[in-house]
Coordinates of C-alpha atoms in Angstrom, one line a residue:
M1 CA 11.4 -7.7 40.9
T2 CA 8.8 -5.5 42.5
T3 CA 5.3 -6.8 42.1
I4 CA 1.7 -5.9 42.8
R5 CA -1.1 -8.4 43.4
L6 CA -4.1 -7.7 41.2
T7 CA -6.8 -9.6 39.4
T8 CA -6.4 -10.1 35.7
A9 CA -9.1 -7.6 35.1
Q10 CA -7.6 -5.0 37.4
A11 CA -4.2 -5.5 35.8
L12 CA -5.8 -5.0 32.4
V13 CA -7.5 -1.7 33.4
R14 CA -4.2 -0.4 34.9
F15 CA -2.3 -1.3 31.8
L16 CA -4.8 0.4 29.5
N17 CA -4.4 3.6 31.5
Q18 CA -0.7 3.7 30.7
Q19 CA -0.8 3.5 26.9
Y20 CA 0.2 6.6 24.9
I21 CA 0.8 7.3 21.2
E22 CA 3.3 9.6 19.6
L23 CA 3.3 11.1 16.1
D24 CA 5.5 13.9 14.9
G25 CA 6.7 14.5 18.5
Q26 CA 3.1 14.9 19.9
Q27 CA 1.9 12.5 22.6
E28 CA -1.6 11.7 23.7
R29 CA -3.5 9.0 25.6
F30 CA -4.2 6.1 23.4
I31 CA -7.2 4.6 25.1
K32 CA -10.1 7.1 25.6
G33 CA -12.5 4.8 27.4
V34 CA -14.4 1.6 27.5
F35 CA -17.9 0.9 26.1
T36 CA -19.7 -1.6 28.3
I37 CA -22.7 -3.9 28.4
F38 CA -22.4 -6.0 31.5
G39 CA -23.5 -9.6 31.9
H40 CA -22.6 -12.6 34.0
G41 CA -19.5 -13.1 31.8
N42 CA -17.8 -9.8 32.6
V43 CA -19.6 -7.8 35.4
L44 CA -17.8 -9.3 38.3
G45 CA -14.4 -9.3 36.6
L46 CA -13.8 -6.4 34.3
G47 CA -16.8 -4.6 35.7
Q48 CA -15.5 -4.8 39.2
A49 CA -12.1 -3.5 38.1
L50 CA -13.6 -0.6 36.3
E51 CA -15.8 0.3 39.2
E52 CA -13.0 0.2 41.7
A53 CA -10.2 1.9 39.7
S54 CA -11.0 3.0 36.2
G55 CA -8.3 5.6 36.3
E56 CA -8.7 8.1 33.4
L57 CA -10.8 5.7 31.3
E58 CA -14.3 7.0 30.5
V59 CA -16.9 4.3 30.9
Y60 CA -19.8 4.4 28.5
Q61 CA -23.0 2.3 28.8
G62 CA -23.9 0.8 25.4
R63 CA -27.4 -0.4 24.4
N64 CA -26.4 -3.0 21.8
E65 CA -23.1 -4.7 21.6
Q66 CA -22.7 -4.2 17.9
G67 CA -23.8 -0.6 18.2
M68 CA -21.4 0.3 21.0
A69 CA -18.5 -1.4 19.1
H70 CA -19.4 0.5 15.9
A71 CA -19.3 3.7 18.0
A72 CA -15.8 2.7 19.1
V73 CA -14.8 2.1 15.5
A74 CA -16.1 5.5 14.4
F75 CA -14.4 7.2 17.3
A76 CA -11.0 5.8 16.2
K77 CA -11.7 6.5 12.5
Q78 CA -12.5 10.2 13.3
K79 CA -9.4 10.4 15.4
R80 CA -7.4 9.2 12.4
R81 CA -6.4 6.1 14.4
R82 CA -4.5 8.1 17.0
Q83 CA -6.9 7.2 19.9
I84 CA -9.2 4.3 20.4
C85 CA -11.9 2.9 22.7
A86 CA -12.3 -0.6 24.1
C87 CA -15.5 -2.6 24.3
T88 CA -16.5 -5.3 26.8
S89 CA -19.4 -7.7 26.6
S90 CA -20.6 -10.8 28.3
V91 CA -20.0 -14.3 27.0
G92 CA -22.3 -15.8 24.3
P93 CA -24.8 -13.6 22.5
G94 CA -23.2 -10.4 23.8
A95 CA -19.9 -11.4 22.4
A96 CA -21.4 -12.6 19.1
N97 CA -23.1 -9.3 18.6
M98 CA -19.7 -7.6 18.4
I99 CA -18.4 -9.8 15.6
T100 CA -20.0 -7.6 12.9
A101 CA -18.3 -4.5 14.3
A102 CA -15.0 -6.4 14.5
A103 CA -15.4 -7.2 10.8
T104 CA -16.2 -3.5 10.1
A105 CA -13.1 -2.4 11.9
T106 CA -10.8 -4.9 10.2
A107 CA -12.2 -4.3 6.7
N108 CA -11.5 -0.6 7.1
Q109 CA -8.2 -1.1 9.0
I110 CA -9.5 0.9 12.0
P111 CA -8.2 -0.1 15.5
V112 CA -10.6 -1.3 18.1
L113 CA -10.0 -3.4 21.2
L114 CA -12.7 -6.0 22.0
L115 CA -12.8 -7.7 25.4
P116 CA -15.5 -10.3 25.4
G117 CA -16.1 -12.5 28.4
D118 CA -15.6 -16.2 27.8
T119 CA -16.4 -19.6 29.3
F120 CA -14.6 -20.9 32.4
A121 CA -11.0 -21.8 31.9
S122 CA -11.4 -24.3 34.7
R123 CA -14.4 -25.9 33.0
Q124 CA -15.8 -26.6 36.4
P125 CA -19.3 -25.3 35.7
D126 CA -19.4 -26.5 32.1
P127 CA -21.7 -25.8 30.4
V128 CA -22.0 -22.4 31.9
L129 CA -24.9 -20.2 30.9
Q130 CA -24.8 -19.2 27.2
Q131 CA -21.9 -21.7 26.5
I132 CA -21.9 -23.5 23.1
E133 CA -20.6 -27.0 23.5
Q134 CA -18.8 -28.7 20.6
T135 CA -18.3 -32.4 21.1
Y136 CA -15.1 -32.5 19.1
D137 CA -13.3 -29.6 20.8
M138 CA -14.0 -28.4 24.4
T139 CA -11.8 -25.3 23.9
I140 CA -14.1 -23.7 21.4
S141 CA -16.5 -20.9 22.4
T142 CA -18.4 -18.1 20.7
N143 CA -15.3 -16.0 20.8
D144 CA -13.5 -18.3 18.3
A145 CA -15.8 -16.7 15.7
F146 CA -13.8 -13.5 16.1
R147 CA -10.7 -15.1 14.7
P148 CA -11.4 -14.5 10.9
V149 CA -12.4 -10.9 11.6
S150 CA -9.6 -9.9 13.9
K151 CA -6.1 -8.7 13.1
Y152 CA -5.0 -10.2 16.4
W153 CA -6.8 -12.7 18.6
D154 CA -5.9 -14.3 22.0
R155 CA -7.6 -16.0 24.9
I156 CA -6.3 -15.4 28.4
S157 CA -6.5 -18.8 30.1
R158 CA -4.0 -17.9 32.9
P159 CA -3.5 -14.5 34.5
E160 CA 0.2 -14.2 33.5
Q161 CA -0.7 -14.5 29.8
L162 CA -2.2 -11.1 30.0
M163 CA 1.2 -9.4 29.8
S164 CA 2.4 -10.9 26.5
A165 CA -1.1 -10.7 25.0
M166 CA -1.6 -7.0 25.7
I167 CA 1.9 -6.1 24.4
Q168 CA 1.0 -7.9 21.1
A169 CA -2.4 -6.2 21.1
M170 CA -0.8 -2.8 21.3
R171 CA 1.6 -3.7 18.5
V172 CA -1.3 -4.4 16.1
L173 CA -3.5 -1.5 17.3
T174 CA -0.8 1.0 16.6
D175 CA 0.4 -0.5 13.3
P176 CA -0.5 1.9 10.4
A177 CA 0.0 -0.9 7.8
D178 CA -2.0 -3.7 9.4
T179 CA -4.3 -2.6 12.1
G180 CA -7.9 -3.5 12.7
A181 CA -9.9 -5.3 15.4
V182 CA -8.0 -6.9 18.3
T183 CA -9.9 -9.5 20.3
I184 CA -8.8 -10.6 23.8
A185 CA -11.1 -13.2 25.1
L186 CA -11.4 -13.2 28.9
P187 CA -12.7 -16.3 30.6
Q188 CA -14.8 -15.1 33.5
D189 CA -13.0 -17.1 36.2
V190 CA -9.6 -15.8 35.0
Q191 CA -10.8 -12.2 35.0
A192 CA -11.2 -12.4 38.8
E193 CA -8.1 -14.5 39.5
A194 CA -5.2 -12.8 41.3
Y195 CA -1.6 -12.8 40.3
D196 CA 1.6 -11.0 41.3
Y197 CA 2.2 -8.7 38.3
P198 CA 5.6 -6.9 37.9
L199 CA 5.3 -3.2 38.3
S200 CA 7.3 -2.8 35.1
F201 CA 4.2 -4.0 33.1
F202 CA 2.4 -0.9 34.2
Q203 CA 5.0 1.7 33.2
R204 CA 4.1 4.4 30.8
R205 CA 4.3 3.0 27.3
V206 CA 4.7 5.3 24.3
H207 CA 3.9 3.7 21.0
R208 CA 5.5 5.8 18.3
I209 CA 3.9 6.0 14.9
E210 CA 6.9 6.3 12.6
R211 CA 6.6 7.9 9.2
R212 CA 8.2 5.2 7.1
P213 CA 10.4 6.6 4.4
A214 CA 10.5 5.2 0.9
S215 CA 13.5 3.3 -0.2
E216 CA 15.8 4.9 -2.9
E217 CA 15.1 2.0 -5.2
A218 CA 11.3 2.5 -4.9
L219 CA 11.5 6.2 -5.4
K220 CA 13.7 5.8 -8.5
A221 CA 11.2 3.3 -10.0
A222 CA 8.3 5.7 -9.3
E223 CA 10.1 8.7 -10.7
D224 CA 11.0 6.8 -13.9
L225 CA 7.4 5.6 -14.4
I226 CA 5.9 9.0 -13.9
R227 CA 8.3 10.7 -16.2
E228 CA 7.3 8.5 -19.1
R229 CA 3.6 9.1 -18.6
R230 CA 1.6 11.9 -20.1
K231 CA -1.9 11.8 -18.4
P232 CA -1.7 10.4 -14.9
I233 CA -4.4 10.7 -12.2
L234 CA -4.0 10.6 -8.4
V235 CA -6.4 8.4 -6.4
C236 CA -6.8 9.9 -2.9
G237 CA -7.5 7.1 -0.5
G238 CA -8.1 6.9 3.3
G239 CA -4.4 6.7 3.9
V240 CA -4.1 10.3 2.8
R241 CA -6.3 11.3 5.7
Y242 CA -4.6 9.1 8.3
S243 CA -1.2 10.4 7.2
E244 CA -2.5 14.0 7.1
A245 CA -1.1 14.2 3.6
G246 CA -3.8 16.4 2.1
E247 CA -1.6 19.4 1.7
A248 CA 1.2 17.4 0.2
L249 CA -1.2 15.8 -2.3
I250 CA -2.5 19.2 -3.3
A251 CA 1.0 20.6 -3.8
F252 CA 1.9 17.5 -5.9
A253 CA -1.2 17.9 -8.1
E254 CA -0.6 21.6 -8.6
A255 CA 3.1 21.3 -9.3
F256 CA 2.7 18.5 -11.9
R257 CA -0.8 19.3 -13.2
I258 CA -2.3 16.0 -12.2
P259 CA -6.0 15.6 -11.4
I260 CA -7.1 14.1 -8.1
V261 CA -10.0 11.6 -7.8
E262 CA -11.4 10.5 -4.4
T263 CA -12.3 7.2 -2.8
Q264 CA -15.0 7.1 -0.1
A265 CA -12.3 6.9 2.6
G266 CA -10.3 9.7 1.0
K267 CA -13.0 12.2 0.6
S268 CA -12.5 15.4 2.7
A269 CA -8.8 15.0 2.7
I270 CA -8.7 17.9 0.3
P271 CA -11.4 20.6 -0.5
A272 CA -14.0 19.6 -3.0
S273 CA -13.7 23.0 -4.7
H274 CA -9.9 22.6 -5.4
P275 CA -9.3 23.0 -9.2
W276 CA -7.5 19.7 -9.5
N277 CA -10.1 17.7 -7.4
V278 CA -12.6 16.1 -9.8
G279 CA -14.4 14.2 -7.1
G280 CA -15.4 10.6 -6.4
I281 CA -14.2 7.8 -8.6
G282 CA -15.7 4.4 -9.4
V283 CA -19.1 2.7 -9.1
T284 CA -20.2 5.5 -6.7
G285 CA -18.2 8.1 -8.5
N286 CA -19.1 10.9 -10.9
E287 CA -18.8 11.2 -14.7
A288 CA -15.8 13.6 -14.5
A289 CA -13.6 11.4 -12.4
N290 CA -14.6 8.2 -14.3
K291 CA -14.0 9.8 -17.7
L292 CA -10.5 10.9 -16.7
A293 CA -9.8 7.5 -15.1
R294 CA -10.7 5.7 -18.4
E295 CA -8.2 7.9 -20.3
A296 CA -5.4 8.0 -17.8
D297 CA -2.1 6.3 -18.7
L298 CA -1.0 6.1 -15.1
I299 CA -3.0 5.5 -12.0
I300 CA -1.2 6.7 -8.8
G301 CA -3.0 5.3 -5.8
V302 CA -2.1 7.1 -2.6
G303 CA -3.3 5.3 0.5
T304 CA -6.0 3.3 -1.2
R305 CA -6.9 -0.4 -1.1
F306 CA -8.3 -0.3 -4.6
T307 CA -11.6 -2.0 -3.8
D308 CA -13.9 -3.1 -6.5
F309 CA -16.0 0.1 -6.3
T310 CA -12.9 2.3 -6.8
T311 CA -11.6 0.2 -9.8
G312 CA -15.0 -0.5 -11.3
S313 CA -14.3 -4.2 -10.6
K314 CA -10.9 -3.7 -12.4
E315 CA -12.5 -2.5 -15.6
L316 CA -12.6 1.3 -15.1
F317 CA -8.9 2.0 -16.0
G318 CA -9.2 1.6 -19.8
H319 CA -6.1 3.1 -21.3
P320 CA -4.4 0.4 -23.5
D321 CA -1.0 1.2 -22.1
K322 CA -2.0 2.0 -18.5
A323 CA 0.3 1.5 -15.6
V324 CA -0.3 1.6 -11.8
L325 CA 1.9 3.2 -9.1
T326 CA 1.0 2.8 -5.4
I327 CA 2.1 4.7 -2.3
N328 CA 0.9 2.8 0.7
A329 CA 2.2 2.0 4.3
S330 CA 1.0 -1.6 3.7
P331 CA 3.0 -3.9 1.5
F332 CA -0.1 -5.9 0.9
H333 CA -2.1 -3.1 -0.5
A334 CA 0.9 -1.5 -2.3
G335 CA 1.3 -4.7 -4.3
K336 CA -2.2 -4.7 -5.8
L337 CA -2.8 -4.5 -9.6
D338 CA 0.8 -5.5 -10.4
A339 CA 1.8 -2.0 -9.3
V340 CA 5.1 -0.3 -9.1
S341 CA 5.0 0.1 -5.3
V342 CA 6.3 2.6 -2.9
V343 CA 5.9 1.2 0.6
A344 CA 6.0 4.3 2.8
D345 CA 4.0 6.9 4.7
A346 CA 1.9 8.8 2.3
R347 CA 3.0 12.3 3.3
T348 CA 6.7 11.4 3.5
A349 CA 6.6 9.7 0.1
L350 CA 4.7 12.5 -1.7
L351 CA 7.1 15.1 -0.4
T352 CA 10.2 13.2 -1.4
L353 CA 8.8 12.3 -4.8
H354 CA 7.7 15.9 -5.3
E355 CA 11.3 17.1 -4.9
R356 CA 12.7 14.6 -7.4
L357 CA 10.1 15.4 -10.1
V358 CA 10.7 19.2 -9.7
Q359 CA 14.4 18.6 -10.3
V360 CA 13.6 16.9 -13.6
G361 CA 11.0 19.4 -14.6
Y362 CA 8.1 16.9 -15.0
K363 CA 4.6 18.1 -16.1
S364 CA 1.6 16.2 -17.4
T365 CA 0.2 17.1 -20.8
Y366 CA -3.3 18.0 -19.6
K367 CA -4.5 21.2 -21.1
T368 CA -8.2 22.0 -20.6
E369 CA -9.5 18.4 -20.0
V370 CA -9.7 18.6 -16.3
E371 CA -11.4 22.0 -16.3
A372 CA -13.9 20.8 -18.9
A373 CA -14.7 17.6 -17.0
K374 CA -15.3 19.6 -13.8
K375 CA -17.5 22.1 -15.6
S376 CA -19.6 19.3 -17.2
W377 CA -20.1 17.6 -13.8
T378 CA -21.0 20.9 -12.1
A379 CA -23.8 21.3 -14.7
E380 CA -25.0 17.7 -14.0
W381 CA -24.8 18.4 -10.2
N382 CA -27.0 21.4 -10.6
R383 CA -29.5 19.4 -12.6
L384 CA -29.6 16.7 -9.9
A385 CA -30.1 19.2 -7.1
Q386 CA -33.1 20.8 -8.9
I387 CA -35.1 17.7 -9.8
E388 CA -38.7 18.0 -8.6
Y389 CA -41.4 15.4 -8.8
D390 CA -44.0 16.2 -11.6
T391 CA -47.1 14.1 -11.3
S392 CA -47.9 14.5 -15.0
N393 CA -44.8 13.4 -16.7
F394 CA -42.0 12.5 -14.2
K395 CA -39.1 10.3 -15.2
P396 CA -37.0 9.3 -12.2
E397 CA -33.2 9.0 -12.3
I398 CA -33.6 5.2 -12.0
E399 CA -36.1 4.8 -14.8
G400 CA -38.2 1.9 -15.8
H401 CA -38.3 0.1 -12.5
L402 CA -41.2 1.3 -10.4
N403 CA -42.5 4.2 -12.6
E404 CA -46.1 3.0 -12.4
A405 CA -45.8 2.8 -8.5
L406 CA -44.5 6.3 -7.9
P407 CA -47.9 7.9 -7.6
E408 CA -48.7 5.3 -4.9
Y409 CA -45.5 6.1 -3.1
A410 CA -46.2 9.9 -3.3
Q411 CA -49.7 9.4 -1.9
V412 CA -48.6 7.1 1.0
L413 CA -45.5 9.2 1.9
N414 CA -47.5 12.4 1.3
S415 CA -44.3 13.8 -0.2
H416 CA -43.0 14.9 -3.6
L417 CA -39.4 15.2 -2.4
T418 CA -36.6 13.7 -4.5
Q419 CA -33.5 12.4 -2.8
T420 CA -31.1 14.4 -5.0
Q421 CA -33.1 17.5 -4.4
V422 CA -32.8 17.0 -0.6
L423 CA -29.1 16.4 -0.8
G424 CA -28.6 19.5 -3.0
A425 CA -30.4 21.6 -0.3
L426 CA -28.5 20.0 2.6
N427 CA -25.2 21.1 1.0
D428 CA -26.3 24.7 1.6
L429 CA -28.1 24.1 4.9
L430 CA -25.4 22.3 6.9
D431 CA -22.3 24.2 8.2
E432 CA -19.0 23.4 6.6
E433 CA -17.5 22.3 9.9
A434 CA -20.2 19.7 10.4
V435 CA -19.3 16.0 10.1
I436 CA -21.6 13.8 8.0
V437 CA -21.7 10.0 8.7
G438 CA -22.9 7.3 6.4
A439 CA -22.4 3.6 5.5
A440 CA -24.9 1.8 3.4
G441 CA -27.7 1.9 0.8
S442 CA -28.0 4.5 -1.9
L443 CA -26.8 7.4 0.2
P444 CA -23.0 6.6 -0.1
G445 CA -23.2 6.9 -3.8
D446 CA -25.2 10.0 -3.7
L447 CA -22.9 11.6 -1.1
Q448 CA -19.7 10.7 -2.9
R449 CA -21.1 12.3 -6.0
M450 CA -23.0 15.2 -4.5
W451 CA -21.5 16.1 -1.1
K452 CA -19.1 19.1 -1.2
S453 CA -16.7 18.7 1.6
E454 CA -14.6 21.8 2.1
K455 CA -13.1 21.3 5.6
P456 CA -10.8 18.4 6.4
N457 CA -12.1 15.3 8.1
T458 CA -15.8 16.2 7.7
Y459 CA -16.8 13.3 5.5
H460 CA -17.0 10.0 7.5
M461 CA -18.2 7.1 5.3
E462 CA -17.8 3.5 6.4
Y463 CA -17.6 1.9 3.0
G464 CA -15.0 -0.8 3.5
Y465 CA -17.7 -3.1 5.0
S466 CA -20.8 -0.9 4.1
C467 CA -22.5 -2.1 7.3
M468 CA -26.1 -1.1 7.7
G469 CA -26.7 0.1 11.2
Y470 CA -23.3 1.8 11.5
E471 CA -24.7 5.3 10.8
I472 CA -26.2 6.3 14.1
S473 CA -23.7 4.4 16.3
G474 CA -21.0 5.9 14.2
A475 CA -22.3 9.4 14.6
L476 CA -22.1 8.9 18.4
G477 CA -18.5 7.8 18.1
V478 CA -17.7 10.8 15.9
K479 CA -19.4 13.1 18.4
I480 CA -17.4 11.7 21.3
A481 CA -14.3 12.3 19.2
E482 CA -15.2 15.8 18.2
P483 CA -17.8 17.2 20.7
E484 CA -17.5 20.7 19.4
R485 CA -18.8 19.8 15.9
E486 CA -22.3 19.1 14.7
V487 CA -22.6 15.5 13.6
Y488 CA -25.2 14.3 11.1
A489 CA -26.0 10.6 10.4
F490 CA -27.3 10.1 6.9
C491 CA -29.3 6.8 6.9
G492 CA -32.1 5.1 5.1
D493 CA -35.1 3.6 6.7
G494 CA -33.7 0.1 6.3
S495 CA -30.5 1.0 8.2
Y496 CA -32.4 2.8 10.9
M497 CA -34.6 -0.2 11.6
M498 CA -31.5 -2.5 11.8
L499 CA -29.8 -0.5 14.5
H500 CA -30.5 2.8 16.2
S501 CA -30.3 1.9 19.9
E502 CA -27.2 4.1 20.6
L503 CA -29.5 7.1 20.3
V504 CA -30.3 6.4 23.9
T505 CA -26.5 6.4 24.8
S506 CA -26.2 9.8 23.0
L507 CA -28.9 11.1 25.3
Q508 CA -27.3 9.6 28.4
E509 CA -23.9 11.1 27.5
R510 CA -25.4 14.4 26.5
Q511 CA -23.6 14.0 23.1
K512 CA -25.9 15.5 20.5
V513 CA -26.2 13.7 17.2
N514 CA -28.5 14.6 14.3
V515 CA -30.1 11.8 12.3
L516 CA -31.2 12.6 8.7
L517 CA -33.4 9.6 8.0
F518 CA -34.4 9.2 4.3
D519 CA -37.6 7.1 4.2
N520 CA -38.4 5.7 0.8
I521 CA -40.2 2.6 2.2
G522 CA -37.8 0.0 1.2
F523 CA -34.3 -1.3 0.6
G524 CA -34.0 1.1 -2.4
C525 CA -30.4 0.5 -3.3
I526 CA -30.8 -3.3 -3.6
N527 CA -34.1 -2.9 -5.4
N528 CA -32.1 -0.9 -8.0
L529 CA -29.6 -3.7 -8.2
Q530 CA -32.1 -6.5 -8.7
M531 CA -34.3 -4.7 -11.2
G532 CA -31.3 -3.3 -13.1
H533 CA -30.2 -6.9 -13.7
G534 CA -33.4 -8.2 -15.0
M535 CA -35.3 -9.3 -11.9
G536 CA -38.6 -7.9 -10.7
S537 CA -39.1 -6.1 -7.5
F538 CA -38.8 -8.9 -5.0
G539 CA -38.4 -8.7 -1.2
T540 CA -37.0 -5.2 -1.2
E541 CA -40.0 -2.9 -1.0
F542 CA -41.6 -2.6 2.5
R543 CA -45.1 -4.0 1.7
A544 CA -47.5 -6.1 3.7
R545 CA -48.2 -9.7 2.7
N546 CA -51.0 -9.8 0.2
L547 CA -53.6 -12.2 1.5
T548 CA -54.8 -12.9 -2.1
T549 CA -51.5 -13.6 -3.7
G550 CA -49.6 -14.8 -0.6
K551 CA -46.7 -12.5 -1.6
L552 CA -45.1 -9.4 -0.2
D553 CA -46.9 -7.2 -2.7
G554 CA -49.6 -5.7 -0.6
E555 CA -50.0 -2.1 0.7
L556 CA -46.9 0.0 1.5
L557 CA -45.9 0.1 5.2
L558 CA -45.7 3.7 6.3
I559 CA -43.7 4.1 9.5
D560 CA -43.7 7.2 11.7
F561 CA -40.0 7.2 12.5
A562 CA -40.2 10.6 14.2
K563 CA -42.6 9.1 16.7
S564 CA -40.3 6.1 17.2
A565 CA -37.3 8.3 18.1
A566 CA -39.4 10.7 20.2
G567 CA -40.3 7.8 22.5
Y568 CA -36.6 7.7 23.5
G569 CA -36.5 11.4 24.2
V570 CA -35.0 12.5 20.9
A571 CA -36.2 15.8 19.4
T572 CA -37.9 15.1 16.1
R573 CA -39.5 16.6 13.0
T574 CA -41.1 15.1 9.9
V575 CA -40.1 16.6 6.6
R576 CA -42.2 16.4 3.4
T577 CA -41.3 19.7 1.6
K578 CA -38.2 21.6 0.8
G579 CA -39.4 24.5 3.0
E580 CA -40.0 22.1 5.9
L581 CA -36.4 20.8 5.4
A582 CA -34.8 24.2 5.6
E583 CA -36.9 25.0 8.7
A584 CA -36.2 21.7 10.4
I585 CA -32.4 22.0 9.9
E586 CA -32.3 25.4 11.5
W587 CA -34.5 24.1 14.3
A588 CA -32.1 21.1 14.8
K589 CA -29.1 23.4 15.1
E590 CA -30.8 25.1 18.0
Q591 CA -31.5 21.9 19.9
T592 CA -29.2 20.8 22.7
T593 CA -30.3 17.1 22.5
S594 CA -30.1 14.6 19.8
T595 CA -32.5 15.1 16.9
L596 CA -34.1 13.1 14.1
L597 CA -35.6 14.4 10.9
D598 CA -37.9 11.9 9.3
I599 CA -37.5 12.9 5.6
K600 CA -40.0 11.3 3.3
V601 CA -38.5 10.9 -0.2
L602 CA -39.6 9.1 -3.3
P603 CA -37.9 5.9 -4.4
K604 CA -35.8 5.8 -7.6
T605 CA -34.8 9.5 -7.2
M606 CA -31.2 8.8 -6.1
T607 CA -28.3 9.3 -8.5
D608 CA -27.7 6.7 -11.2
G609 CA -24.3 5.3 -12.3
Y610 CA -21.8 7.3 -14.3
G611 CA -19.8 4.9 -16.4
A612 CA -18.3 2.4 -13.9
W613 CA -19.2 -1.3 -14.0
W614 CA -19.8 -3.4 -10.9
N615 CA -19.2 -7.1 -11.1
V616 CA -22.1 -8.9 -9.3
G617 CA -23.2 -12.5 -9.7
V618 CA -25.8 -12.9 -12.4
A619 CA -27.7 -16.1 -13.0
Q620 CA -26.3 -17.9 -16.1
M621 CA -29.6 -19.8 -16.6
S622 CA -33.0 -18.1 -16.5
D623 CA -36.3 -18.0 -18.4
Q624 CA -36.4 -14.2 -18.0
A625 CA -35.1 -12.2 -20.9
G626 CA -33.8 -9.4 -18.7
I627 CA -31.6 -11.8 -16.7
K628 CA -30.3 -13.4 -19.8
Q629 CA -29.3 -10.1 -21.2
A630 CA -27.7 -9.1 -17.9
S631 CA -25.6 -12.3 -18.0
V632 CA -24.5 -11.5 -21.5
D633 CA -23.6 -8.0 -20.5
R634 CA -21.5 -9.3 -17.5
E635 CA -19.5 -11.5 -19.8
H636 CA -18.8 -8.6 -22.1
H637 CA -17.5 -6.5 -19.2
L638 CA -15.4 -9.3 -17.8
K639 CA -13.5 -9.5 -21.2
Q640 CA -12.6 -5.8 -20.7
A641 CA -11.7 -6.1 -17.1
R642 CA -8.3 -7.0 -15.6
P643 CA -8.5 -10.6 -14.4
Y644 CA -6.4 -10.0 -11.2

């Protein structure tokens, strides 16, 4: 056997350079590059290997380990999981910072390769700097915390273990049914240890993504179920995008007159304007989709995980004789809700099922219901987009919470902008080819309801984990994936303060991202949640501590976010009027560097719910009447909801 002597880290870099992916006969490199933050746990091992012979791997310098890993997750998501990036950190806090991003990847089933440094396999210097010592188990390190948030986890305690570990890692990273974060912990002494690796380990490896066909038995069961139903709906999930099944889904809907509703992950798989697309479903969905969902006698989930937001905590689908049919590459997700399941590639299954239903002449019995629902929602959309703050008699969309405080907010922000008004305007101001990125707060709900995605793969919402701080890092990852497109990160002031350091990396890489920062001086979404369930406003507004009461109910904390970003070298503007917004967007388009628009908006002016319930824990004992009523309401909804 012909061998080559390399360190473990050098062998890893050489191996990563030889990984390719193939789908529908098209091959491309699987590993785009490596995000790095070097410390003593990886700089002389993996760092040395990358400096000496990185091959075709791009090496990116991160600023925060969570941020760079989120950028890698967003890159893979935007690439429809066909190409990924790896991330390396030092041992200890650097590794721990990536755990949140690992969870984000796994929750969303997005492949990312994490390569944290680890303590010494030899244990000679124990405890090494940043090592956690557990008296009951000397093998434990910070990296064991990756186990519950990884789809595959391994620790390389001997150089030869790298070979089997990386082959298993590639298996998981390229698995459409069960991918996510893969963590390979690298003890720092083993990274630098040499071994005679067989050259065969470094041969070009092509990982083929096969479009799994549905079994005849599953197709027959699906066909029989659809034929006996009169008013089905199609739930378009993220699997439609990853399978590139948008056209097949549209053809299916048109042929059999079935309305399509979208999940957060599925949005932008098909045009928003398509006659059979009624928009977002569930807790963050609109009234048209939720109305049809309540009346549907068959829910056909295509590539969806059926999260609690999509199903209204299993209460939304209200037809007394409803049934569920799933098309999913994952047997785990296909089996949810006691569904009749078709375990297959979404596009392949839709095309095959389409042919069978044509042969039997199936049509739904919808007449004008879908058109009427869309027309009603269009009128509501127009109302939302035109809401303006009236100082004399203004009623916010989220009414009865902070009505008396709105004049104070308007004065401190020096703005009368409403959030729905801004989003309505942005629909017209941003180019159709631009990609918008979001993750947390009130914006995901507003965007699922109000954003009109006409071009494919232009709506990038991380809502499987809804991780605050993903937005700006994610925008960087999207921009690296699609450098020719404008990319806009929609984030609240809370998310911005949690994590925005990868703005600096965007400047370093000359990858322009645009941050649309909605500043309402608080965690507005959670303030809605607490006050909507009987609590007062507690710990969610950004107010100074009141020296008289001792509570956080003092003056509002106004932050100049534009000045903050300008300190990094980002081009910035502050927006307080609709005219300033239009001017700032056009100005941002002309910039060649990253931009940030500090948009001051009033709280409680986001969209409200549209008929979907969300099951959240409500105190069963309280002296407050509002909380008592919320607990009663929850028990009522639970009686209407499916228990499993």
